[in-house]
Amino acid sequence: MSLQLAGVFIRLEFQRLVKSRSELTVSFGFLILILALAVFGMGPEVASQRAVAIGVIWLSASLSLLLAIPALMARDEEQGVLAQLQLLPLAAEWLLLLKALAVWAGAMLPILGAWVPVSLLVGLELVEGIRVLGLLAVGSWSF
């Protein structure tokens, strides 16, 4: 497999994802909505918010990622993109891996980009927010 072809493929897939932002917008809005409801449900005590903040952020980011991925893949199936990908001179396993990487980047990067307002919303300090950011970046591949 040519690394240059793989890089072009990921770039084109990412550009396609950016052009169709509706699924990603719904996913991002879902994340913010869950976090806001969790903060309002816990009350004004910052100590109780900090105690469950990492779990709430992790759960809401995981659920919003699970909301975005099936919609993105279903759209590609309907448009025939997946059938056209089989014509590329790459193995099917590499195509699926590169497609998953592009979908992950398209769905997870806005969520990772929102960690500052999200961590402020739930009362996390900067160090804890960076730890959550790293856990989300690494752990989101399990989905």
GROMACS .gro file of C-alpha atoms in nm:
model
  143
    1MET     CA    1   0.000   0.000   0.000
    2SER     CA    2   0.130   0.338  -0.094
    3LEU     CA    3   0.146   0.585   0.193
    4GLN     CA    4   0.086   0.868  -0.049
    5LEU     CA    5  -0.237   0.705  -0.171
    6ALA     CA    6  -0.344   0.644   0.189
    7GLY     CA    7  -0.282   1.008   0.277
    8VAL     CA    8  -0.482   1.128  -0.023
    9PHE     CA    9  -0.766   0.891   0.068
   10ILE     CA   10  -0.782   1.013   0.428
   11ARG     CA   11  -0.770   1.376   0.317
   12LEU     CA   12  -1.055   1.325   0.066
   13GLU     CA   13  -1.267   1.136   0.318
   14PHE     CA   14  -1.212   1.405   0.578
   15GLN     CA   15  -1.310   1.674   0.326
   16ARG     CA   16  -1.630   1.481   0.247
   17LEU     CA   17  -1.711   1.465   0.618
   18VAL     CA   18  -1.651   1.835   0.667
   19LYS     CA   19  -1.883   1.918   0.375
   20SER     CA   20  -2.169   1.720   0.530
   21ARG     CA   21  -2.170   1.865   0.879
   22SER     CA   22  -2.526   1.776   0.979
   23GLU     CA   23  -2.439   1.445   1.150
   24LEU     CA   24  -2.143   1.602   1.325
   25THR     CA   25  -2.350   1.899   1.439
   26VAL     CA   26  -2.614   1.670   1.588
   27SER     CA   27  -2.343   1.470   1.763
   28PHE     CA   28  -2.179   1.782   1.906
   29GLY     CA   29  -2.513   1.926   2.018
   30PHE     CA   30  -2.596   1.595   2.186
   31LEU     CA   31  -2.268   1.613   2.381
   32ILE     CA   32  -2.334   1.966   2.505
   33LEU     CA   33  -2.697   1.885   2.590
   34ILE     CA   34  -2.606   1.580   2.800
   35LEU     CA   35  -2.336   1.772   2.986
   36ALA     CA   36  -2.562   2.069   3.054
   37LEU     CA   37  -2.839   1.843   3.184
   38ALA     CA   38  -2.593   1.654   3.403
   39VAL     CA   39  -2.458   1.978   3.553
   40PHE     CA   40  -2.807   2.112   3.621
   41GLY     CA   41  -2.912   1.778   3.768
   42MET     CA   42  -2.621   1.770   4.013
   43GLY     CA   43  -2.689   2.113   4.152
   44PRO     CA   44  -2.458   2.408   4.220
   45GLU     CA   45  -2.207   2.221   4.437
   46VAL     CA   46  -1.875   2.219   4.253
   47ALA     CA   47  -1.739   1.930   4.462
   48SER     CA   48  -2.016   1.694   4.351
   49GLN     CA   49  -1.971   1.803   3.990
   50ARG     CA   50  -1.597   1.735   4.000
   51ALA     CA   51  -1.653   1.391   4.151
   52VAL     CA   52  -1.848   1.267   3.851
   53ALA     CA   53  -1.723   1.504   3.580
   54ILE     CA   54  -1.477   1.266   3.413
   55GLY     CA   55  -1.735   0.990   3.392
   56VAL     CA   56  -2.004   1.222   3.260
   57ILE     CA   57  -1.772   1.366   2.994
   58TRP     CA   58  -1.655   1.019   2.892
   59LEU     CA   59  -2.008   0.882   2.873
   60SER     CA   60  -2.151   1.176   2.681
   61ALA     CA   61  -1.860   1.181   2.433
   62SER     CA   62  -1.891   0.807   2.378
   63LEU     CA   63  -2.265   0.830   2.319
   64SER     CA   64  -2.229   1.122   2.081
   65LEU     CA   65  -1.961   0.935   1.886
   66LEU     CA   66  -2.187   0.631   1.864
   67LEU     CA   67  -2.461   0.860   1.736
   68ALA     CA   68  -2.247   0.999   1.452
   69ILE     CA   69  -2.068   0.695   1.311
   70PRO     CA   70  -2.365   0.485   1.188
   71ALA     CA   71  -2.520   0.789   1.017
   72LEU     CA   72  -2.196   0.869   0.836
   73MET     CA   73  -2.142   0.512   0.718
   74ALA     CA   74  -2.508   0.470   0.612
   75ARG     CA   75  -2.486   0.782   0.397
   76ASP     CA   76  -2.180   0.643   0.221
   77GLU     CA   77  -2.358   0.314   0.159
   78GLU     CA   78  -2.663   0.491   0.010
   79GLN     CA   79  -2.449   0.705  -0.220
   80GLY     CA   80  -2.248   0.406  -0.342
   81VAL     CA   81  -1.919   0.534  -0.205
   82LEU     CA   82  -1.833   0.202  -0.041
   83ALA     CA   83  -1.879   0.017  -0.372
   84GLN     CA   84  -1.655   0.268  -0.549
   85LEU     CA   85  -1.385   0.228  -0.285
   86GLN     CA   86  -1.345  -0.134  -0.385
   87LEU     CA   87  -1.209  -0.014  -0.721
   88LEU     CA   88  -0.907   0.148  -0.555
   89PRO     CA   89  -0.579  -0.043  -0.567
   90LEU     CA   90  -0.583  -0.101  -0.191
   91ALA     CA   91  -0.678  -0.406   0.012
   92ALA     CA   92  -1.027  -0.396   0.161
   93GLU     CA   93  -0.883  -0.415   0.514
   94TRP     CA   94  -0.672  -0.104   0.458
   95LEU     CA   95  -0.967   0.080   0.304
   96LEU     CA   96  -1.184   0.008   0.606
   97LEU     CA   97  -0.906   0.109   0.845
   98LEU     CA   98  -0.848   0.436   0.660
   99LYS     CA   99  -1.222   0.500   0.638
  100ALA     CA  100  -1.257   0.438   1.013
  101LEU     CA  101  -0.968   0.677   1.080
  102ALA     CA  102  -1.130   0.949   0.868
  103VAL     CA  103  -1.473   0.898   1.029
  104TRP     CA  104  -1.314   0.902   1.375
  105ALA     CA  105  -1.133   1.224   1.294
  106GLY     CA  106  -1.446   1.384   1.156
  107ALA     CA  107  -1.665   1.281   1.448
  108MET     CA  108  -1.421   1.307   1.738
  109LEU     CA  109  -1.216   1.616   1.658
  110PRO     CA  110  -1.505   1.860   1.722
  111ILE     CA  111  -1.572   1.681   2.050
  112LEU     CA  112  -1.205   1.701   2.146
  113GLY     CA  113  -1.201   2.065   2.043
  114ALA     CA  114  -1.480   2.144   2.286
  115TRP     CA  115  -1.299   2.017   2.594
  116VAL     CA  116  -1.224   2.364   2.732
  117PRO     CA  117  -1.587   2.481   2.755
  118VAL     CA  118  -1.695   2.134   2.860
  119SER     CA  119  -1.441   2.115   3.140
  120LEU     CA  120  -1.539   2.463   3.257
  121LEU     CA  121  -1.904   2.361   3.249
  122VAL     CA  122  -1.849   2.071   3.489
  123GLY     CA  123  -1.592   2.249   3.707
  124LEU     CA  124  -1.272   2.063   3.615
  125GLU     CA  125  -0.930   2.211   3.660
  126LEU     CA  126  -0.687   2.238   3.367
  127VAL     CA  127  -0.485   1.928   3.457
  128GLU     CA  128  -0.796   1.714   3.494
  129GLY     CA  129  -0.931   1.850   3.165
  130ILE     CA  130  -0.611   1.755   2.983
  131ARG     CA  131  -0.631   1.405   3.133
  132VAL     CA  132  -0.990   1.369   3.009
  133LEU     CA  133  -0.881   1.494   2.667
  134GLY     CA  134  -0.614   1.226   2.645
  135LEU     CA  135  -0.850   0.954   2.764
  136LEU     CA  136  -1.109   1.054   2.505
  137ALA     CA  137  -0.855   1.062   2.223
  138VAL     CA  138  -0.720   0.717   2.306
  139GLY     CA  139  -1.031   0.546   2.437
  140SER     CA  140  -1.267   0.651   2.161
  141TRP     CA  141  -1.100   0.399   1.928
  142SER     CA  142  -1.271   0.122   2.124
  143PHE     CA  143  -1.595   0.211   1.949
   0.00000   0.00000   0.00000
